[in-house]
CSV table of C-alpha atoms in Angstrom, one decimal:
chain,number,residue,atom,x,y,z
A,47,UNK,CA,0.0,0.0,0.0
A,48,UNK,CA,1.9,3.0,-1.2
A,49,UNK,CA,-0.2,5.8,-0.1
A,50,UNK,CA,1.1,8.9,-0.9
A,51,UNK,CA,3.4,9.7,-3.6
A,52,UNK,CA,5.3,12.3,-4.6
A,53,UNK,CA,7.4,13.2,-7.6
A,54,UNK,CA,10.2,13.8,-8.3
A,55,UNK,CA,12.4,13.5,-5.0
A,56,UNK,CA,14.5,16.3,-5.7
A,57,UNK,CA,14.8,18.8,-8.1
A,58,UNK,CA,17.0,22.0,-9.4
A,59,UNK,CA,16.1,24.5,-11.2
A,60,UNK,CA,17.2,27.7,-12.8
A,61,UNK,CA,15.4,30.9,-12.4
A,62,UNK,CA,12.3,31.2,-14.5
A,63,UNK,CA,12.4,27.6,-15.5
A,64,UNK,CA,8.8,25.7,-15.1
A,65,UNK,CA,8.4,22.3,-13.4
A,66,UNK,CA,5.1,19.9,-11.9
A,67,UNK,CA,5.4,18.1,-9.0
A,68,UNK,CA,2.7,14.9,-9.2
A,69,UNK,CA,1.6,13.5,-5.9
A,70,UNK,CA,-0.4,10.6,-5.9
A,71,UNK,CA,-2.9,9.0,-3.6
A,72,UNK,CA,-4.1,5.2,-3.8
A,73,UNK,CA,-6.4,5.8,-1.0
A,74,UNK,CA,-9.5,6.8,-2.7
A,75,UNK,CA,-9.3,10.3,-0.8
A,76,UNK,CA,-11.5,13.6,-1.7
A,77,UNK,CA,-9.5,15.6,0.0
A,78,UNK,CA,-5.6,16.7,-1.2
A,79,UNK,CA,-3.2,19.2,0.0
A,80,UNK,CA,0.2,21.2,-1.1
A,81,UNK,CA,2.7,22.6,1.3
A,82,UNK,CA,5.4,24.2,1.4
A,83,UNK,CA,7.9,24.0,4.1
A,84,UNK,CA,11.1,26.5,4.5
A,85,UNK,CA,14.1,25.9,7.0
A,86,UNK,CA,13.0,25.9,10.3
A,87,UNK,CA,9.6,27.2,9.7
A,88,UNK,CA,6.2,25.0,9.4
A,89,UNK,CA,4.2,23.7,6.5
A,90,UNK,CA,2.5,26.3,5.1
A,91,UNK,CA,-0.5,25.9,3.1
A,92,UNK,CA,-0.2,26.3,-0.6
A,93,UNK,CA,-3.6,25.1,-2.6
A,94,UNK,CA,-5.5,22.4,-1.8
A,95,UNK,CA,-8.3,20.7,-3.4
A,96,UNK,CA,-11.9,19.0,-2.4
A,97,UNK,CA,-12.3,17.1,-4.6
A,98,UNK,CA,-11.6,16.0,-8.3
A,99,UNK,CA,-12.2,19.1,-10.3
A,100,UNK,CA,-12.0,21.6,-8.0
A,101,UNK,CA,-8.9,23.6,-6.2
A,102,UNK,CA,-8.4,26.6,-4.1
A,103,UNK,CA,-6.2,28.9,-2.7
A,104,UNK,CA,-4.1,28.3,0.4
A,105,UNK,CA,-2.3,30.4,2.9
A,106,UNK,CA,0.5,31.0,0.6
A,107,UNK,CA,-0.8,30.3,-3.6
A,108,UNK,CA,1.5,33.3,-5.0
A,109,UNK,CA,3.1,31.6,-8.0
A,110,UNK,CA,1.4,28.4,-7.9
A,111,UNK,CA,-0.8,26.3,-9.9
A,112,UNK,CA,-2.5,23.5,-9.6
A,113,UNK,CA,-4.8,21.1,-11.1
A,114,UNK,CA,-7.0,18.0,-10.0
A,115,UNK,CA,-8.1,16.4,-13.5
A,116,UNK,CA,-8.2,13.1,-11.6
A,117,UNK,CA,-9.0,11.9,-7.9
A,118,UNK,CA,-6.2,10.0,-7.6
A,119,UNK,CA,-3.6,12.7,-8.8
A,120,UNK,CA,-2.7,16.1,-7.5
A,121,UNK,CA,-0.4,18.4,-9.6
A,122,UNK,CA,1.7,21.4,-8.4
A,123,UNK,CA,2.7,24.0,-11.0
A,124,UNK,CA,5.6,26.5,-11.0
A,125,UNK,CA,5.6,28.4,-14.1
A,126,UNK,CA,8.5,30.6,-13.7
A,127,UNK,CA,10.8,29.6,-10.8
A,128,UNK,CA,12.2,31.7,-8.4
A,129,UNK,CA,15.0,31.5,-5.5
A,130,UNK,CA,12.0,31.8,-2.8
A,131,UNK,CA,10.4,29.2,-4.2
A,132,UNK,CA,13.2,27.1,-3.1
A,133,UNK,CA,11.5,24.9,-0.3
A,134,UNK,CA,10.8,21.2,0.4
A,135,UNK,CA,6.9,20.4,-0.5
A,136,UNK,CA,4.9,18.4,1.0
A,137,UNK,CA,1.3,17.1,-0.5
A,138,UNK,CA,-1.6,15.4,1.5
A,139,UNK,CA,-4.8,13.6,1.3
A,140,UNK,CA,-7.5,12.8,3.8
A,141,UNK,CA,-10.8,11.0,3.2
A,142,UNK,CA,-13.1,13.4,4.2
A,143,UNK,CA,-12.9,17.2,5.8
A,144,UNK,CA,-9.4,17.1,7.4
A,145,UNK,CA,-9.7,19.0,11.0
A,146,UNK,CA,-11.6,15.4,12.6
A,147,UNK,CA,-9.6,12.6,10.8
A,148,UNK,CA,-6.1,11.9,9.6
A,149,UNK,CA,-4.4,13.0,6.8
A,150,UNK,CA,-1.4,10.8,5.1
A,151,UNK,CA,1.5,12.9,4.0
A,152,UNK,CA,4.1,11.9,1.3
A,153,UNK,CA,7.6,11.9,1.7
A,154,UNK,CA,8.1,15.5,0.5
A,155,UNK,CA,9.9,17.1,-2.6
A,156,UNK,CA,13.4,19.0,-2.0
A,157,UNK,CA,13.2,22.0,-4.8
A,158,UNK,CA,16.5,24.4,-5.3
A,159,UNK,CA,16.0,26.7,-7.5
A,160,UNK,CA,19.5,28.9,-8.4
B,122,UNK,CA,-10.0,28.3,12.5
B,123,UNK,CA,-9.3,29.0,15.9
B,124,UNK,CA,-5.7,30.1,16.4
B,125,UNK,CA,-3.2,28.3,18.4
B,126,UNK,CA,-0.3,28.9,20.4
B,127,UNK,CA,2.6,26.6,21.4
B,128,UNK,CA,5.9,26.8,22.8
B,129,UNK,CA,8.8,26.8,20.2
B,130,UNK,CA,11.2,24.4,21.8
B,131,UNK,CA,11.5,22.0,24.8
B,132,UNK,CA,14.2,19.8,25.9
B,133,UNK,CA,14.1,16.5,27.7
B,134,UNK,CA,15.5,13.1,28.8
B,135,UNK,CA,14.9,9.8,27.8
B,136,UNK,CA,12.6,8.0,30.4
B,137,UNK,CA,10.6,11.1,31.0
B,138,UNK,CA,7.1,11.9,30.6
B,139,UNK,CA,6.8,15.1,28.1
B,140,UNK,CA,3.9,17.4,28.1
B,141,UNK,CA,3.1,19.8,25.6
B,142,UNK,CA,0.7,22.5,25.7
B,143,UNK,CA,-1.2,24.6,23.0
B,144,UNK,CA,-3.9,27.0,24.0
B,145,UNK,CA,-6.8,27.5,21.5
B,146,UNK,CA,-8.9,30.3,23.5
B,147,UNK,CA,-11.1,31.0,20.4
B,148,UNK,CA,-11.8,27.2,19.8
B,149,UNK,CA,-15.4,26.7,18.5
B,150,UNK,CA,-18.2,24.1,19.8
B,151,UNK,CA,-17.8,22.0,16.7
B,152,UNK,CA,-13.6,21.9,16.9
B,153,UNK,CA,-11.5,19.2,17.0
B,154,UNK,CA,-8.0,18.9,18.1
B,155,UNK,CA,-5.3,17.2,16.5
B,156,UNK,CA,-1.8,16.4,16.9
B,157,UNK,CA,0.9,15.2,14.3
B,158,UNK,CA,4.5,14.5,14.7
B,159,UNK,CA,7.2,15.5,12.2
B,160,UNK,CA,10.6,14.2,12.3
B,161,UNK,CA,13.2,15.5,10.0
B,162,UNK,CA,13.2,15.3,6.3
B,163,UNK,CA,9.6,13.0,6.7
B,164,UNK,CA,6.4,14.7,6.3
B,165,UNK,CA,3.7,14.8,9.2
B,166,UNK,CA,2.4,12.5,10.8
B,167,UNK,CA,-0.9,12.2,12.5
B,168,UNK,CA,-0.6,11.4,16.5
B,169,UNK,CA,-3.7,11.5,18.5
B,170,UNK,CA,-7.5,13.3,18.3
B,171,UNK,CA,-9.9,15.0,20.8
B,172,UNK,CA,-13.0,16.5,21.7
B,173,UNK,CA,-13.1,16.7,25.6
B,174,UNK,CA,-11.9,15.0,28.4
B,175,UNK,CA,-8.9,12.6,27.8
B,176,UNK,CA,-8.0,10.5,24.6
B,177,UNK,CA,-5.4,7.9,24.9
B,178,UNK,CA,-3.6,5.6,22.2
B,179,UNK,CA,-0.3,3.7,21.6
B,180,UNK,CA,1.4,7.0,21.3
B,181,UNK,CA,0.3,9.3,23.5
B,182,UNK,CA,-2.4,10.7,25.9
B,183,UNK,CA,-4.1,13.7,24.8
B,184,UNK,CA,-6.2,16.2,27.8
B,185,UNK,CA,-9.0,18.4,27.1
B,186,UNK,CA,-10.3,20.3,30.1
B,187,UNK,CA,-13.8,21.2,30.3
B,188,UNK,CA,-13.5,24.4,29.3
B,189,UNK,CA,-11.4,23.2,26.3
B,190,UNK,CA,-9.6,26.3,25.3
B,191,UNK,CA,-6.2,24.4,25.8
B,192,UNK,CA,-4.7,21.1,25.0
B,193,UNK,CA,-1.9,19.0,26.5
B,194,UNK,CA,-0.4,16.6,25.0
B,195,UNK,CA,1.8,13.7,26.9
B,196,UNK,CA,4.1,11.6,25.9
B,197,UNK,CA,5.1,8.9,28.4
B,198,UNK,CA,8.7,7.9,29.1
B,199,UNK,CA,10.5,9.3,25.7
B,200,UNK,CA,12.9,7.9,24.1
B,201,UNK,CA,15.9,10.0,21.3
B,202,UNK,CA,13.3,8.6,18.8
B,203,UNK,CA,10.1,10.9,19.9
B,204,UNK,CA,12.9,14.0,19.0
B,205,UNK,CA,10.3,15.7,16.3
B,206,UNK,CA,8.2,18.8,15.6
B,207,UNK,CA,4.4,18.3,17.1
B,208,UNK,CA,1.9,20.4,15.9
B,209,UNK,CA,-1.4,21.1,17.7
B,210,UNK,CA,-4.5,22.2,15.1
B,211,UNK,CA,-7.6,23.0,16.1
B,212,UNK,CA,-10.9,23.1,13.5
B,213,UNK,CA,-13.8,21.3,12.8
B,214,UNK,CA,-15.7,19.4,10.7
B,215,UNK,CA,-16.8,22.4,8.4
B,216,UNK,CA,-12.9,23.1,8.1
B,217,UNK,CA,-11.6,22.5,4.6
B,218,UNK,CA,-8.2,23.8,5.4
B,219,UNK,CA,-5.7,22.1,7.7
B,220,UNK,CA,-3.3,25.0,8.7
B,221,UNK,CA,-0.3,23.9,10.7
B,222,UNK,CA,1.3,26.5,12.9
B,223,UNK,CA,4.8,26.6,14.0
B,224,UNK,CA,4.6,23.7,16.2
B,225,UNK,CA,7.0,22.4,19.3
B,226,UNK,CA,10.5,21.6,18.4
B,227,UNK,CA,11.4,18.7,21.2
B,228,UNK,CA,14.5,17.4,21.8
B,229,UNK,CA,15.2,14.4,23.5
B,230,UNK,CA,18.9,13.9,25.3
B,231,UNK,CA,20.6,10.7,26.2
C-alpha cells in the first residue's frame, strides 16, 4: 500500500524555468493538499483541493498552480521559478474534511532553485 | 480556524514523561484537536485526536479540560526517537483547510 506519492524527490532548477510536481494517492481520498515548508519554519499551506475538479487557494498560492483532472492525482505547477520558491513540499490527502480525521503525507519534494 | 499557540522548543530526557501545551482560547463548539508528529526530512504525521476530556492511544495521551480552550499533549517515558516537531490544530468538521502553525520543536537527550 503506497499511499502517498510524490514526484520527483529532488529537483533543481534555474530561475524562470517551469516544473510539476505529481503526488499521488491510492487511497481513494477527496481531499488533497500542497505545502510548502522552508528551513526551520512549518508547512504552510499552498492550494489544496476538495475534490476531483476543484482547487483553491491556500495560505501561501502566489506563483502556484495547480490542477486535480483526476481523484487520484494532485499536480503542483511553478511556471516561472524563483529563488524563494526554493523549499521542500509536502502534498496530502484525507478521506473526508481534514480538522476530525487523519491526513497521510508523502515523503516530500526538495526543490533548489538557483 | 481557531488560532493556536505553542511553545517553540523543549528539551528532555529519555525515560521522561513530556507534556506539551497549545492554547486554543477562540476554539469553537464544533472543533477538534489534532496532533501530528514530524521528524526531520519526513512529512507529518498524524498522532492522537480529541473533543473533551482525555484520549489515549499507543502514542500518547491527549487532555482536554472542560473548558477546552487548551490542550496537552503527553508523551510517556520518551525515548531519542520521539525527537520531532508536534503540531497542535484545532478546527472542525466544516474546516476544509488544515493549517499547521509553527509547532513544538522537542528534543530528547541521552
Amino acid at each position: 500500500n503506497a499511499g502517498v506519492t510524490q514526484t520527483p524527490k529532488f529537483r533543481v532548477l534555474k530561475t524562470g524555468q517551469s516544473m510539476t510536481l505529481l503526488c499521488a494517492q491510492d487511497m481513494n481520498h477527496e481531499y488533497m493538499y500542497w505545502y510548502r515548508q522552508d528551513p526551520g519554519m512549518g508547512l504552510r499551506l499552498i492550494h489544496y483541493s476538495v475534490g476531483e475538479g476543484t482547487t483553491a487557494k491556500g495560505e501561501v498560492p502566489d506563483g502556484y498552480n495547480v490542477s486535480r483532472l483526476k481523484k487520484q492525482n494532485f499536480l503542483l505547477g511553478l511556471e516561472s521559478a524563483a529563488p524563494s520558491q526554493t523549499s521542500v513540499y509536502f502534498c496530502a490527502s484525507s478521506p473526508r474534511r481534514s480538522m476530525n480525521t487523519e491526513a497521510f503525507f508523502g515523503q516530500g519534494t526538495r526543490l533548489t532553485v538557483v | 480556524l481557531a488560532k493556536t499557540t505553542q511553545p517553540i522548543s523543549m528539551d528532555s530526557y529519555e525515560g521522561q514523561e513530556v507534556n506539551i501545551t497549545c492554547s486554543h482560547n477562540n476554539i469553537a463548539t464544533n472543533d477538534y484537536i489534532t496532533w501530528y508528529q514530524q521528524f526531520p526530512s519526513q512529512g507529518p504525521r498524524f498522532i492522537i485526536q480529541g473533543y473533551k476530556t482525555k484520549v489515549t492511544n499507543e502514542v500518547a495521551s491527549l487532555f482536554i479540560p472542560a473548558d477546552r480552550k487548551s490542550s496537552t499533549l503527553s508523551l510517556p517515558r520518551v525515548s531519542l526517537s520521539d525527537t520531532a516537531v508536534y503540531y497542535c490544530l484545532v478546527g472542525g468538521h466544516n474546516t476544509d483547510k488544515l493549517i499547521f502553525g509553527t509547532g513544538t520543536r522537542l528534543q530528547v537527550f541521552p
